[in-house]
Coordinates of C-alpha atoms in Angstrom, one line a residue:
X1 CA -13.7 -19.7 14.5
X2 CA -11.6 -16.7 14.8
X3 CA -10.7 -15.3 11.4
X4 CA -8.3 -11.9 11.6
X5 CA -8.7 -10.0 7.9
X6 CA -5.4 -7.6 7.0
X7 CA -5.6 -4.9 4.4
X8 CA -2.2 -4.0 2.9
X9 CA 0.1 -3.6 -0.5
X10 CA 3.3 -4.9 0.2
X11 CA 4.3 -3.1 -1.9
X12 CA 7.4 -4.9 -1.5
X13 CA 7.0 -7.5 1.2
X14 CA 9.2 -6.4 3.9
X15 CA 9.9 -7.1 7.9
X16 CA 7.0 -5.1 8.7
X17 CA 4.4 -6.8 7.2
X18 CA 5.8 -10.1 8.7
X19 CA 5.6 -8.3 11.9
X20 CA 2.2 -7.0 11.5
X21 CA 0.6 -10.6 10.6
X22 CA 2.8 -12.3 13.7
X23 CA 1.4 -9.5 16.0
X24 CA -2.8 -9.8 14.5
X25 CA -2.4 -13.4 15.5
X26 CA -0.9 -12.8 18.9
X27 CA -3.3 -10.1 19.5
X28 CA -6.4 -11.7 18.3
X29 CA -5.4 -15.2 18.6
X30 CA -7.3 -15.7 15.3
X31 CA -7.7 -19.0 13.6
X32 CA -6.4 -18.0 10.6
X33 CA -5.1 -14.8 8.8
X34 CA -6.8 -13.0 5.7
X35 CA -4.7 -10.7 3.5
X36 CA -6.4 -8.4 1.0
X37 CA -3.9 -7.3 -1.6
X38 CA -3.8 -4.5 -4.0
X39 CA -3.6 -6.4 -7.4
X40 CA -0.7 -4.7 -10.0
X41 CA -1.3 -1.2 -9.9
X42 CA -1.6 0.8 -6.1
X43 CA -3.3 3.8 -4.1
X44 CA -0.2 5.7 -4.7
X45 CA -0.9 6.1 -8.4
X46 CA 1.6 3.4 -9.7
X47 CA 2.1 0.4 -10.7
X48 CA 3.4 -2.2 -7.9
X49 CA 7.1 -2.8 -8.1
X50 CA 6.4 -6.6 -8.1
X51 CA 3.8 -8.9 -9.3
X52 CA 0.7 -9.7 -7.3
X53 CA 2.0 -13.2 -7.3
X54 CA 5.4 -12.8 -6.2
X55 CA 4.0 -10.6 -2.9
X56 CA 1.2 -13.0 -2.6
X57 CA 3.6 -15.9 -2.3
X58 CA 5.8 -13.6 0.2
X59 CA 2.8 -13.0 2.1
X60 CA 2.3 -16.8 2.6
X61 CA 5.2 -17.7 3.3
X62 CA 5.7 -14.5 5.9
X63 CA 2.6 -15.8 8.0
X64 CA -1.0 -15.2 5.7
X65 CA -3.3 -18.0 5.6
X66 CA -4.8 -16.7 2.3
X67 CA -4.4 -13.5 0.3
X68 CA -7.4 -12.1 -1.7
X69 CA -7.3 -9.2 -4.6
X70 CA -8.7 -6.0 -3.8
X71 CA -10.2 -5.1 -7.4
X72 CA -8.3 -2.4 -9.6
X73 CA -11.0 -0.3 -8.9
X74 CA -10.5 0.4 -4.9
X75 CA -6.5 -0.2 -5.0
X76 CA -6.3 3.1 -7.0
X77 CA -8.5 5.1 -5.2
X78 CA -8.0 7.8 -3.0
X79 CA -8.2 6.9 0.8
X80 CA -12.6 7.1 1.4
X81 CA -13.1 4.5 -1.7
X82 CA -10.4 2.4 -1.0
X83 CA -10.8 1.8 2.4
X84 CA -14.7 1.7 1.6
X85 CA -14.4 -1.3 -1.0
X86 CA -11.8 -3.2 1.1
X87 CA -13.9 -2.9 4.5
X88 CA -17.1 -3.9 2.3
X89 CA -15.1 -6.9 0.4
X90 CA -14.0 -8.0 4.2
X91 CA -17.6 -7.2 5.6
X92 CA -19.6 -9.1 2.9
X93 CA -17.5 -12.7 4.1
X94 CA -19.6 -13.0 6.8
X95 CA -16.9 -14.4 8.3
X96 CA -13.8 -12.1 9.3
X97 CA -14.3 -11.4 12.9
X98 CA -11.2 -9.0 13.4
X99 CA -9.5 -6.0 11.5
X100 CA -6.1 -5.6 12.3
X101 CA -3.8 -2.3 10.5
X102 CA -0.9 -0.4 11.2
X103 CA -0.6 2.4 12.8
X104 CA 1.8 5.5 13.4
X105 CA 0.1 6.3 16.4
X106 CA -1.1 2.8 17.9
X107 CA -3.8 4.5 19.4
X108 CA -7.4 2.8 18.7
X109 CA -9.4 5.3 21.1
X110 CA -7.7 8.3 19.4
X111 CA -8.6 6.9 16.1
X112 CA -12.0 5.8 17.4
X113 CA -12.8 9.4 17.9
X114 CA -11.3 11.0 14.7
X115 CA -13.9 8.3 12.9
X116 CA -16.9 9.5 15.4
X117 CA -16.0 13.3 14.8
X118 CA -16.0 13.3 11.1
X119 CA -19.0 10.3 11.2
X120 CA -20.9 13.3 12.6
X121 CA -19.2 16.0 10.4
X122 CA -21.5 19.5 11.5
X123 CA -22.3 22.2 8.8
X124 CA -19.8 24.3 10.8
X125 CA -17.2 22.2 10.0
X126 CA -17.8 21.3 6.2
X127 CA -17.7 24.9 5.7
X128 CA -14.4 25.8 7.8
X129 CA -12.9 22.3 5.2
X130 CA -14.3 24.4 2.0
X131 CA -12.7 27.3 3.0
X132 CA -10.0 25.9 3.5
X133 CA -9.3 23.8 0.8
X134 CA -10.5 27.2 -1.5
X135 CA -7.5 28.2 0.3
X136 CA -4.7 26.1 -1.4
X137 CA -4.3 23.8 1.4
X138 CA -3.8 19.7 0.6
X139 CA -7.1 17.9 2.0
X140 CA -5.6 16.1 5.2
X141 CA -4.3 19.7 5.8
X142 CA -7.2 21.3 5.3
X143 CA -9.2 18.8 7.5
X144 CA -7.7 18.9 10.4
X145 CA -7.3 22.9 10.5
X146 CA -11.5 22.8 10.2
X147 CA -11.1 20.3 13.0
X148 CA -9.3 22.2 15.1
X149 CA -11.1 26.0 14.4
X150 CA -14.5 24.5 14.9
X151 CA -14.4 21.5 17.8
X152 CA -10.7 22.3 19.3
X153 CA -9.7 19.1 18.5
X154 CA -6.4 17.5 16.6
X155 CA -7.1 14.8 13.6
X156 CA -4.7 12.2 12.6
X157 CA -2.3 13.4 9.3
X158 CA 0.4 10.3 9.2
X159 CA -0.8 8.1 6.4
X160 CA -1.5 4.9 7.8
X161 CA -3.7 6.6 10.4
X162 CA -5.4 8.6 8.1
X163 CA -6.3 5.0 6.4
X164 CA -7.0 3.8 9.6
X165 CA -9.6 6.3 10.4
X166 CA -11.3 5.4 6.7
X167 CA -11.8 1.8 7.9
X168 CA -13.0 2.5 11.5
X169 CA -15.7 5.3 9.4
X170 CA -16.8 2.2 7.0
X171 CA -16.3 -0.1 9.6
X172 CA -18.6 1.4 11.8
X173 CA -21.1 1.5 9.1
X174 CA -20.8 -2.2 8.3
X175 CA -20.8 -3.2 12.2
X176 CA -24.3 -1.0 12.4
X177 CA -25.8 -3.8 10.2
X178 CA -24.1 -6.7 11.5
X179 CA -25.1 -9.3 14.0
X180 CA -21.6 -9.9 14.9
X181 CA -19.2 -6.9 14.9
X182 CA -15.5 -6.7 13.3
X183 CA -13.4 -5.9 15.9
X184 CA -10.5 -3.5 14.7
X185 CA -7.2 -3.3 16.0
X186 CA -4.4 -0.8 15.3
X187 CA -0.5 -2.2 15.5
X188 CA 2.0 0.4 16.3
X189 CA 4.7 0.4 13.1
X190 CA 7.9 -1.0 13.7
X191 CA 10.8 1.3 12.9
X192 CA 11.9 -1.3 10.0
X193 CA 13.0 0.3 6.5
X194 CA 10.0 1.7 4.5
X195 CA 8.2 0.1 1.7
X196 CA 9.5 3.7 -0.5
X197 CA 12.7 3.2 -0.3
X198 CA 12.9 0.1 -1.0
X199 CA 11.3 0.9 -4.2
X200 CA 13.5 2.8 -4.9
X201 CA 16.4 0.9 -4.5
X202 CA 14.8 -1.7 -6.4
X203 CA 14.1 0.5 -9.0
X204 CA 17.9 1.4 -9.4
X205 CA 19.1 -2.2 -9.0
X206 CA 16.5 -4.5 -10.6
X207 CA 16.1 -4.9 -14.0
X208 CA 12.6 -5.9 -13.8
X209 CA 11.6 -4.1 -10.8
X210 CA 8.3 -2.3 -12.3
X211 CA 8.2 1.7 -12.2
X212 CA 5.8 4.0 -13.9
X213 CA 8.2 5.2 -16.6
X214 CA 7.6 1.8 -18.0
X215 CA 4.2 3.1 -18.8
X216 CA 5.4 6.3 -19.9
X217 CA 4.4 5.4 -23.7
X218 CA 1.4 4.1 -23.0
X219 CA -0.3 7.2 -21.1
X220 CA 1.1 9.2 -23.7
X221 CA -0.9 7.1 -26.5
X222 CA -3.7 7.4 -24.4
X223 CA -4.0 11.5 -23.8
X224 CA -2.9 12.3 -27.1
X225 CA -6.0 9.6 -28.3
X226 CA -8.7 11.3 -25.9
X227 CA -7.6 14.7 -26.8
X228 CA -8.5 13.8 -30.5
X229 CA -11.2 12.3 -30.0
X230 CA -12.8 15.4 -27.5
X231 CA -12.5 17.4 -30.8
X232 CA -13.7 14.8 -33.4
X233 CA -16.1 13.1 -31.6
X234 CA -17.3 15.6 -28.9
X235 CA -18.9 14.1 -25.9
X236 CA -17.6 10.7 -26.5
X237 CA -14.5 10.4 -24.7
X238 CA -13.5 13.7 -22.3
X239 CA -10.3 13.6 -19.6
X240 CA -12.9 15.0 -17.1
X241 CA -14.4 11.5 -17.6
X242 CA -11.7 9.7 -15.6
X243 CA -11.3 9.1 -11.8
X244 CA -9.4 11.9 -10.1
X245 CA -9.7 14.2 -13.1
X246 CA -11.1 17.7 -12.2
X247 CA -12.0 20.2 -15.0
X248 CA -9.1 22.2 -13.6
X249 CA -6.8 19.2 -13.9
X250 CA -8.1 18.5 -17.5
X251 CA -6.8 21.8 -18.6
X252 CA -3.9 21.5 -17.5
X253 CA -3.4 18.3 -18.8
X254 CA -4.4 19.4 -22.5
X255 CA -2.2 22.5 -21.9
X256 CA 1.1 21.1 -20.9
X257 CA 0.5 17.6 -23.6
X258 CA 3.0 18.8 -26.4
X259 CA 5.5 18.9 -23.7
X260 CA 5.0 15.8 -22.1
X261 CA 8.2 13.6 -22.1
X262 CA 7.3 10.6 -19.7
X263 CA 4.9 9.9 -16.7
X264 CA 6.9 11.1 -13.7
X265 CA 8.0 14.9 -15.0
X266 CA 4.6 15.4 -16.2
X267 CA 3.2 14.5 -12.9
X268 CA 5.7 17.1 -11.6
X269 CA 4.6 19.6 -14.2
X270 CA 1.0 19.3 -13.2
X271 CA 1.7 19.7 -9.9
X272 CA 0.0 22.9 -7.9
X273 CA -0.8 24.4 -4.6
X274 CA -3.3 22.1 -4.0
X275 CA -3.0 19.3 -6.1
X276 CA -0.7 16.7 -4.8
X277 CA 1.7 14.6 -7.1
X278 CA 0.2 11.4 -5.4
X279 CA -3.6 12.4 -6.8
X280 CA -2.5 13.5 -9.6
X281 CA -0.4 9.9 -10.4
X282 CA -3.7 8.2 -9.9
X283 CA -5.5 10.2 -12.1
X284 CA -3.3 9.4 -14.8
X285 CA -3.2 5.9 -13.9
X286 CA -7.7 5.9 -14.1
X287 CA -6.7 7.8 -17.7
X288 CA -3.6 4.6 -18.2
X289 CA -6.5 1.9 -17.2
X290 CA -9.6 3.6 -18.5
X291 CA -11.2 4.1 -14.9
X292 CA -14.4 6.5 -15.2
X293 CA -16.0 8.0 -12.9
X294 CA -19.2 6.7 -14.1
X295 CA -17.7 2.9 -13.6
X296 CA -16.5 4.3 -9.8
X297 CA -20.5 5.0 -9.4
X298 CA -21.9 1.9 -10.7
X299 CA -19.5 -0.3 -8.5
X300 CA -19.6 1.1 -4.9
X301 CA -20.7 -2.0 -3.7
X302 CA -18.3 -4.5 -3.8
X303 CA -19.8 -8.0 -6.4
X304 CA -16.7 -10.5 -6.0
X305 CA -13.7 -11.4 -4.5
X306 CA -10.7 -13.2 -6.1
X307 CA -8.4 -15.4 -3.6
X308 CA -5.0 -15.2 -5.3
X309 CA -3.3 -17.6 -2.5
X310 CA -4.1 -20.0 0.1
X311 CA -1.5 -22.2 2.1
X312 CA -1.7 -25.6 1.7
X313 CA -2.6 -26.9 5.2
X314 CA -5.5 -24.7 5.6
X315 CA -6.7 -24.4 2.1
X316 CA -10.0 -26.6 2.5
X317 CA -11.2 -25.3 5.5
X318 CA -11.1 -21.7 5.1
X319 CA -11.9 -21.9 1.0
X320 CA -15.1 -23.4 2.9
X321 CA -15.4 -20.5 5.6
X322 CA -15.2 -17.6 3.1
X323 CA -17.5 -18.8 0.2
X324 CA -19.7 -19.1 3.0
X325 CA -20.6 -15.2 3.0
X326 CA -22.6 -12.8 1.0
X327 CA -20.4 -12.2 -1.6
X328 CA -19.0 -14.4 -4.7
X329 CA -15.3 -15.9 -3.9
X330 CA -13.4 -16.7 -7.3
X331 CA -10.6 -19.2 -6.8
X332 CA -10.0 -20.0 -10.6
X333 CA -11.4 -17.6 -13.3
X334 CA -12.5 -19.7 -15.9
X335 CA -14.3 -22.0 -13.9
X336 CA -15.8 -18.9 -11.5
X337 CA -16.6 -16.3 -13.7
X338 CA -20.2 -18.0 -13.4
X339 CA -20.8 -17.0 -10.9
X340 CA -20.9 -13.4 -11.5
X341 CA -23.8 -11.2 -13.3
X342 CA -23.3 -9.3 -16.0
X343 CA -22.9 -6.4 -14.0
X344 CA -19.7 -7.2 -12.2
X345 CA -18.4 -9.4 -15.3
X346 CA -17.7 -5.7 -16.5
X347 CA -16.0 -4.9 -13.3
X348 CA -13.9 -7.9 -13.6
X349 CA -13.2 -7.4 -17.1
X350 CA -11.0 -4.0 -15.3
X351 CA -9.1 -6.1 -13.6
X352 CA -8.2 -8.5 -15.8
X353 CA -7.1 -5.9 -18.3
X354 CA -5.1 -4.3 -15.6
X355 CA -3.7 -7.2 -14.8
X356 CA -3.0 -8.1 -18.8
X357 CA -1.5 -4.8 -19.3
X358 CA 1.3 -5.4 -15.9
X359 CA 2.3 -8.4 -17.2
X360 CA 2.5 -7.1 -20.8
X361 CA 5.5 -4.7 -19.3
X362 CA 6.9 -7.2 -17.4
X363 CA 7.4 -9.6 -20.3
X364 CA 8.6 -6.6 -22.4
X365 CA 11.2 -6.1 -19.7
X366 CA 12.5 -9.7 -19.1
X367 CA 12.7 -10.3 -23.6
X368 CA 9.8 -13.0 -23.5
X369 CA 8.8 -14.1 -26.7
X370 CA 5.6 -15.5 -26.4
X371 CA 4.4 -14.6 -22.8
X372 CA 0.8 -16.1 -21.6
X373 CA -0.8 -12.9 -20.7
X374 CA -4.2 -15.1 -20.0
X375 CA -5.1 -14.0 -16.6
X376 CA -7.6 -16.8 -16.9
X377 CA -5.5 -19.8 -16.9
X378 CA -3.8 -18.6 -13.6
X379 CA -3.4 -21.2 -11.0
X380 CA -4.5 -20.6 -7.0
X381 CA -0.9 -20.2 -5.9
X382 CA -0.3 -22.9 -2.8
X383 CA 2.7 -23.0 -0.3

């Protein structure tokens, strides 16, 4: 059995992603197709505009077989951890047999090599990306300069391929273990309207469209509380505690506070040479969400995956395939969490809070009175 596995946002659901699942089956003629799905907040340092269960009913009804959760913890990182979670999550199944992404370039063998080259990264080369980066320059800048001074050769900058080239790194990894390798495949993008401007429209036009202004209040709460605390209670709580946050950033952050006035212009206003607004949006959101970099450590490896979706006419058959791996596949919560250690009932206790906090907003915004913000009595969503 052929079994094609799709890592993506939709962030909305839009002609592209229906195109990229049509073309994974054409090209692989898989069995079935596998969509892991940022949950309710995203790599970009936001929250999604729409529900994880409005895009993962989309996503069945566009072509998926299934859709799983990517936890919290990967969907906000920066490229290397989200792109190392997801491959892992996909890995540990046992039973994806293809990778399928999309692609500004198209290119596998160009992407192939960019993997290989920085696989093999030499000294020369770390040093030429220090220097660089000690320079002012942003990191997929400063990469592909050291790149080109010390091996003469060009590495991909677009941001699908520079995802791209993170899964063929941890893919390669993963296949260097395996019996049976994943085979990946990149799908040149289709020139339909991007997933950003969309949001943006929907941003203007949709009441309950969700934006990070929405959580302006909230991140506010949450700096002023961890500033306190870092002079009352020293060594408790510190912003250089949280994902993303440098001790440069930190400053900053405590610096420009008493001016803050919502999440996007003091994303602006931390803004530098080399400090992009994207990193620092998901700083904030690790600060939002309480992601530590001590948490990041302890959960490298992967310890669950949550199916959010499965269609109707497949449901028993690949349900059977995918608990079938080495990793624990939670279909309802309540009855599931069992199945977990302790461990990684901490790591799921982040995304349910996430998740809690999302729909929290979202019933603000719509005037429910008394919203069920259980994420535990959540139904497997059929179509």
């Amino acid at each position: 059995m052929k079994i094609t596995g799709i890592i993506a946002e939709c962030n909305p659901f839009h002609e592209g992603h229906k195109y990229l699942i049509r073309k994974s089956k054409e090209i692989t003629g898989a069995d079935y197709t596998v969509v892991l799905l940022s949950g309710d907040f995203v790599q970009r340092g936001a929250p999604a505009a729409e529900p994880k269960e409005k895009r993962t009913r989309d996503l069945l009804e566009g072509g998926a077989d299934a859709v799983l959760e990517l936890p919290v913890l990967y969907s906000t990182a920066g490229a290397e951890i989200f792109a190392e979670g997801a491959v892992q999550i996909l890995d540990r199944l046992s039973c994806i047999t293809d990778l399928c992404f999309g692609s500004e370039s198209g290119d596998i063998e160009y992407l192939e090599k960019n993997a290989e080259f920085l696989i093999n990264e030499s000294e020369e080369f770390k040093a030429a990306l220090r220097k660089n980066l000690k320079d002012g320059d942003s990191f997929p800048a400063a990469r592909d300069a050291a790149a080109c001074e010390t091996a003469g050769i060009s590495l991909a900058r677009t941001p699908n391929d520079l995802l791209a080239t993170e899964y063929l790194i941890n893919l390669s990894r993963a296949n260097a273990e395996r019996q049976n390798r994943i085979i990946p495949h990149a799908i040149l993008r289709t020139a339909t309207e991007s997933a950003s401007s969309i949001r943006e429209r929907m941003l203007k036009t949709d009441p309950y469209a969700i934006g990070t202004e929405d959580f302006s209040e909230m991140l506010f709460y949450r700096l002023m509380l961890i500033k306190r605390l870092e002079k009352t209670m020293p060594g408790i709580d510190r912003l250089e505690d949280y994902v993303d946050v440098s001790e440069d950033l930190a400053q900053s952050m405590r610096d420009k506070a008493a001016g803050y006035t919502g999440f996007e212009s003091f994303t602006e206003a931390l803004k530098s040479r080399n400090l992009t607004y994207t990193r620092i949006a998901r700083a904030l959101i690790h600060i939002l969400l309480g992601i530590r970099k001590s948490e990041l450590a302890a959960f490298r490896m992967p310890g669950y995956v949550r199916v959010l979706g499965v269609r109707s006419d497949s449901a028993d058959s690949l349900l059977a395939e995918l608990s079938r791996g080495r990793i624990p596949v939670l279909t309802a919560l309540a009855r599931d969490q069992e199945k977990l250690t302790a461990h990684y009932d901490r790591m799921l206790a982040m995304d349910v809070f996430a998740s809690q906090l999302y729909d929290g907003v979202l019933a603000i915004k719509k005037g429910e009175r008394n919203p069920d913000l259980c994420e535990f009595r959540k139904k497997l969503i059929k179509v």
